[in-house]
mmCIF file of C-alpha atoms in Angstrom:
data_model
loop_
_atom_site.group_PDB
_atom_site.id
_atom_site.type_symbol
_atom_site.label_atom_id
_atom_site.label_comp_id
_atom_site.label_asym_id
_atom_site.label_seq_id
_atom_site.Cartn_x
_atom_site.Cartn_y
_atom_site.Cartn_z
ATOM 1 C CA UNK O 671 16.640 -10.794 -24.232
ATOM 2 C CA UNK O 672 15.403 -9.332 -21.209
ATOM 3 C CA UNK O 673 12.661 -11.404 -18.850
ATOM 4 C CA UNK O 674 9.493 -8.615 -19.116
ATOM 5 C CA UNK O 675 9.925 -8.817 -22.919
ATOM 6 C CA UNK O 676 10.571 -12.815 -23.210
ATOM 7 C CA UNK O 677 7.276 -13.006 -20.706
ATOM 8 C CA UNK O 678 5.270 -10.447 -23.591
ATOM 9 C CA UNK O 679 6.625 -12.529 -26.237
ATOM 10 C CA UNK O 680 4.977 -15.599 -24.972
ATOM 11 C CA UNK O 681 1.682 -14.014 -23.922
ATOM 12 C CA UNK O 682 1.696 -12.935 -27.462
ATOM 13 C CA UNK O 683 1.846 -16.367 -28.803
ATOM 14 C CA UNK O 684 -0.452 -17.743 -26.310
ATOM 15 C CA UNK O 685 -2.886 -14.880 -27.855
ATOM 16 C CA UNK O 686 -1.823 -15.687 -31.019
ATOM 17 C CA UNK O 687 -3.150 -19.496 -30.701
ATOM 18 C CA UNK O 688 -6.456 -18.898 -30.183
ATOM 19 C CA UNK O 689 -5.688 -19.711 -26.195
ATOM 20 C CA UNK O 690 -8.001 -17.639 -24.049
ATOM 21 C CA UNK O 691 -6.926 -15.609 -20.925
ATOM 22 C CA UNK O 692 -9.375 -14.405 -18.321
ATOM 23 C CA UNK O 693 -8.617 -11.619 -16.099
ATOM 24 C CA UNK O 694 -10.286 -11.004 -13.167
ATOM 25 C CA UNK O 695 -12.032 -7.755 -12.623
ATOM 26 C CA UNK O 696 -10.272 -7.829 -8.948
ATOM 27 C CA UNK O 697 -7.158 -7.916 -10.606
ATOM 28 C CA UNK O 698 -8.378 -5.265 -13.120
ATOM 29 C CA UNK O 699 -9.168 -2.644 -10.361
ATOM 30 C CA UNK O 700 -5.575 -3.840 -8.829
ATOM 31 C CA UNK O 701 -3.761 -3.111 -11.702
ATOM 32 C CA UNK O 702 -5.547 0.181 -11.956
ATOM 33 C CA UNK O 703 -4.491 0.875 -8.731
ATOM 34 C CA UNK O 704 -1.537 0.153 -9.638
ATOM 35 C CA UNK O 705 -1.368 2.687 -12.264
ATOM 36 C CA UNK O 706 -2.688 5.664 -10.718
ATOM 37 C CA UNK O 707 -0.324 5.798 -8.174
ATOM 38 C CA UNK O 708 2.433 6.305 -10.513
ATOM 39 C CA UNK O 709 3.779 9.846 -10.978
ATOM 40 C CA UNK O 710 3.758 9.023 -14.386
ATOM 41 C CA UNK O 711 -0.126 7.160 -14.395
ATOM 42 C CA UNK O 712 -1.574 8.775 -17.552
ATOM 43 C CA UNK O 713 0.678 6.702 -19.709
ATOM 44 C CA UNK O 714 0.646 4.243 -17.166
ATOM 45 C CA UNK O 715 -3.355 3.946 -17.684
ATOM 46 C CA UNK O 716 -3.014 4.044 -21.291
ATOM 47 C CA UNK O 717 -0.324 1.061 -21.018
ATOM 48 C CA UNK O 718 -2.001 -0.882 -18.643
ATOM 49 C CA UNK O 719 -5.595 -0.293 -20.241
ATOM 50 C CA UNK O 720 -3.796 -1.639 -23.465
ATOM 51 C CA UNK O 721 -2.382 -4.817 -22.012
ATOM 52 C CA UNK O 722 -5.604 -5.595 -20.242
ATOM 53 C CA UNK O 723 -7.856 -5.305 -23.399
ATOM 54 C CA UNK O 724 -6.592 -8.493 -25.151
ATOM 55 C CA UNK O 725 -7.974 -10.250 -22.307
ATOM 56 C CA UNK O 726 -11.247 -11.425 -21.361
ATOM 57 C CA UNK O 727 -12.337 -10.112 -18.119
ATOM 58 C CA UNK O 728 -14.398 -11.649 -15.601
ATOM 59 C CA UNK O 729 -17.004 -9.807 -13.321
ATOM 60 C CA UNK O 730 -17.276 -10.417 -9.848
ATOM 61 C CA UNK O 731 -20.924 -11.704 -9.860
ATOM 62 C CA UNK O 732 -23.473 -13.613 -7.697
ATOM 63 C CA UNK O 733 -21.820 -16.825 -8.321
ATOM 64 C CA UNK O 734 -17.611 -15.368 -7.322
ATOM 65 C CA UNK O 735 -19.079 -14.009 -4.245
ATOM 66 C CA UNK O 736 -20.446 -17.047 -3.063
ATOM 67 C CA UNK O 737 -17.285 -19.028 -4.076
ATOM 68 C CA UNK O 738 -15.275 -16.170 -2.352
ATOM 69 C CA UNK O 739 -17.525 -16.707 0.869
ATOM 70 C CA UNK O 740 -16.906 -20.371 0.694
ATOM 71 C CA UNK O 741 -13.338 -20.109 0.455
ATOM 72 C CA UNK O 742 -13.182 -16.552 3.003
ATOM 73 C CA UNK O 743 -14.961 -19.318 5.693
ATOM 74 C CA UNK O 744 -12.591 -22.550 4.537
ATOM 75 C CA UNK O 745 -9.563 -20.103 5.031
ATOM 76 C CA UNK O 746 -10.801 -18.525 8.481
ATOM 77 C CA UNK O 747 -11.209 -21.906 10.000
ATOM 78 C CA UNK O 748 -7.854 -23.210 9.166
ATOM 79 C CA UNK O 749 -6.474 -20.302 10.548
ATOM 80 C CA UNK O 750 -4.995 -18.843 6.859
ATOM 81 C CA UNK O 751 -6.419 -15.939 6.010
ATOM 82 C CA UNK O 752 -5.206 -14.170 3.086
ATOM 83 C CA UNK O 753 -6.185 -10.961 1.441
ATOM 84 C CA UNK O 754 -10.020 -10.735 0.487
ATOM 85 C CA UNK O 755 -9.155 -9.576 -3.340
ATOM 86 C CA UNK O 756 -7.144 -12.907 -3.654
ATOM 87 C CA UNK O 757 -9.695 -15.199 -2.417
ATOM 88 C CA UNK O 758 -11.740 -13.560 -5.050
ATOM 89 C CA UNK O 759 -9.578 -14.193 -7.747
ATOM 90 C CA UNK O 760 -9.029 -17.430 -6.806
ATOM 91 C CA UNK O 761 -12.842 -17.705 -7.339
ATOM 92 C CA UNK O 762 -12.979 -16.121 -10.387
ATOM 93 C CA UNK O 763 -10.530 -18.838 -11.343
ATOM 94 C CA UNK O 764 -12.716 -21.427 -10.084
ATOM 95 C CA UNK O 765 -16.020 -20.268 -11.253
ATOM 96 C CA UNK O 766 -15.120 -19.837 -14.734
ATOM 97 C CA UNK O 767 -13.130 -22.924 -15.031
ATOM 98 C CA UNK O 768 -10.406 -21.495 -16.270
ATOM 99 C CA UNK O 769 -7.039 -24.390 -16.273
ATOM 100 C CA UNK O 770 -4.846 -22.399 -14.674
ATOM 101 C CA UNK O 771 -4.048 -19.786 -12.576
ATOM 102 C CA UNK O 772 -1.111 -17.215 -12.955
ATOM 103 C CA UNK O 773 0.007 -15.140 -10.304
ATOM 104 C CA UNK O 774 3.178 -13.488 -8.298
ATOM 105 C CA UNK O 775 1.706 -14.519 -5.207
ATOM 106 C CA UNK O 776 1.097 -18.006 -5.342
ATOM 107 C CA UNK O 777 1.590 -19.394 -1.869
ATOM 108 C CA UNK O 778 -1.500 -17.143 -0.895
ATOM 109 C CA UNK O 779 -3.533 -19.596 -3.478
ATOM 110 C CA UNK O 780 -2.361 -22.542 -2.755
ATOM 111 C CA UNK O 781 -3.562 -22.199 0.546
ATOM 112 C CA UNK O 782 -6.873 -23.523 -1.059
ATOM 113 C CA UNK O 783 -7.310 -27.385 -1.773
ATOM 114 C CA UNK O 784 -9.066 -27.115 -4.987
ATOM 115 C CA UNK O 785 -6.058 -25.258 -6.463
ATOM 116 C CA UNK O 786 -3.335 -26.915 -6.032
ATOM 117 C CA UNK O 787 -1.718 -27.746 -9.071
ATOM 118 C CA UNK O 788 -3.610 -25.448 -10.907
ATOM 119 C CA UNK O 789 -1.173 -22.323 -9.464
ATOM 120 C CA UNK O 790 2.054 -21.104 -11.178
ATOM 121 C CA UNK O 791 4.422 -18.241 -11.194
ATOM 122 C CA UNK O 792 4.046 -16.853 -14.498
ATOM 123 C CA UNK O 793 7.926 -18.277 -15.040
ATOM 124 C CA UNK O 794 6.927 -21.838 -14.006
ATOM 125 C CA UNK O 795 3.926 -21.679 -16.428
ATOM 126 C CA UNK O 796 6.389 -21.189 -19.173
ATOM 127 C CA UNK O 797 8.923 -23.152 -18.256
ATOM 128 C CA UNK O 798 6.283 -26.212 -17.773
ATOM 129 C CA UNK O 799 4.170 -26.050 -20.312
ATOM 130 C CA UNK O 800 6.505 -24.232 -23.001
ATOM 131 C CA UNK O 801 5.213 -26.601 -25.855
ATOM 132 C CA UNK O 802 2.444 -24.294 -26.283
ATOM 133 C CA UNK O 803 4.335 -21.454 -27.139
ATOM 134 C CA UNK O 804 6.297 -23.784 -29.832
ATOM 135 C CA UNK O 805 10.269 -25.105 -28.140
ATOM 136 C CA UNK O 806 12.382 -22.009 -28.741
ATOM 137 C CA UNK O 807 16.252 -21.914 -27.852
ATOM 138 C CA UNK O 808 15.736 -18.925 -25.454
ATOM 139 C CA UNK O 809 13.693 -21.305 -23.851
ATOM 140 C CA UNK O 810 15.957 -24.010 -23.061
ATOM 141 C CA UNK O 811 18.863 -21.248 -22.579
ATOM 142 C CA UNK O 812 16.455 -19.847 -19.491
ATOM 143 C CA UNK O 813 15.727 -22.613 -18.015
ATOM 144 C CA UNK O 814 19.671 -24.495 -17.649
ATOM 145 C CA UNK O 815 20.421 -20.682 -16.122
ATOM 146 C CA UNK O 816 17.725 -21.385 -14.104
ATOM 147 C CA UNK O 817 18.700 -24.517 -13.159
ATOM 148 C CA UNK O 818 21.875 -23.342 -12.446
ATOM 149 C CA UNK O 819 20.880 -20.370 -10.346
ATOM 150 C CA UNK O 820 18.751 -23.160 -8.493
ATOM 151 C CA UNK O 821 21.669 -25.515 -7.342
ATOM 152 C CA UNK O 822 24.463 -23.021 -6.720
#
């Protein structure tokens, strides 16, 4: 039971539950990105475009950019500056009070007081909070390897 396909299951049932995920136009046109530079991009598109539609997306509007300015400014005066289309998801994820925020890169969003402890991996989201996605045994079977990986 590979990790991509235990990750889709989960997002599935997360779907399935009525819980709803927001997705960040940034992220959209990063994904897209993404895609097109792929030999293979017209399924890649297709795939991606698939994926994408079962969320809701956010636009960057009038009230993002002035949260990303806010947090652009907060970030250039402590001397961390990261990536402009992160500090625009991060205030995606603050304007539309979403709970939490998933992401690969989460040191870059932690970087901002208002998140912290809002940020996971997508892999600490599931291992935290798997009692919305119902206790399975693949579960607990990830997370002792885990463990294990963690203290060798």
């Amino acid at each position: 039971f590979g990790e991509k396909t235990w990750h889709k299951s989960n997002l599935k049932k997360l779907i399935e539950r009525d819980h709803t995920i927001l997705l960040s136009t940034v992220t959209v046109s990063e994904i897209l990105t993404g895609s097109y530079l792929r030999k293979d991009f017209q399924k890649a598109l297709v795939t991606a475009k698939q994926i994408m539609g079962q969320f809701l997306w956010v636009d960057l509007d009038g009230s993002i950019a002035e949260k990303t300015g806010q947090y652009m400014a907060y970030l250039i005066t402590e001397g961390r500056i990261i990536e402009y289309p992160d500090t625009a998801i991060a205030a995606t994820f603050k304007v539309s009070g979403a709970d939490y925020l998933l992401t690969l890169n989460k040191s870059h969003f932690e970087s901002l007081p208002d998140l912290k402890g809002k940020v996971f991996t997508p892999k600490e989201f599931l291992l935290r909070f798997s009692s919305m996605f119902g206790a399975d045994k693949k579960l607990s079977k990830w997370k002792k390897s885990e463990d294990r990986a963690r203290f060798r």
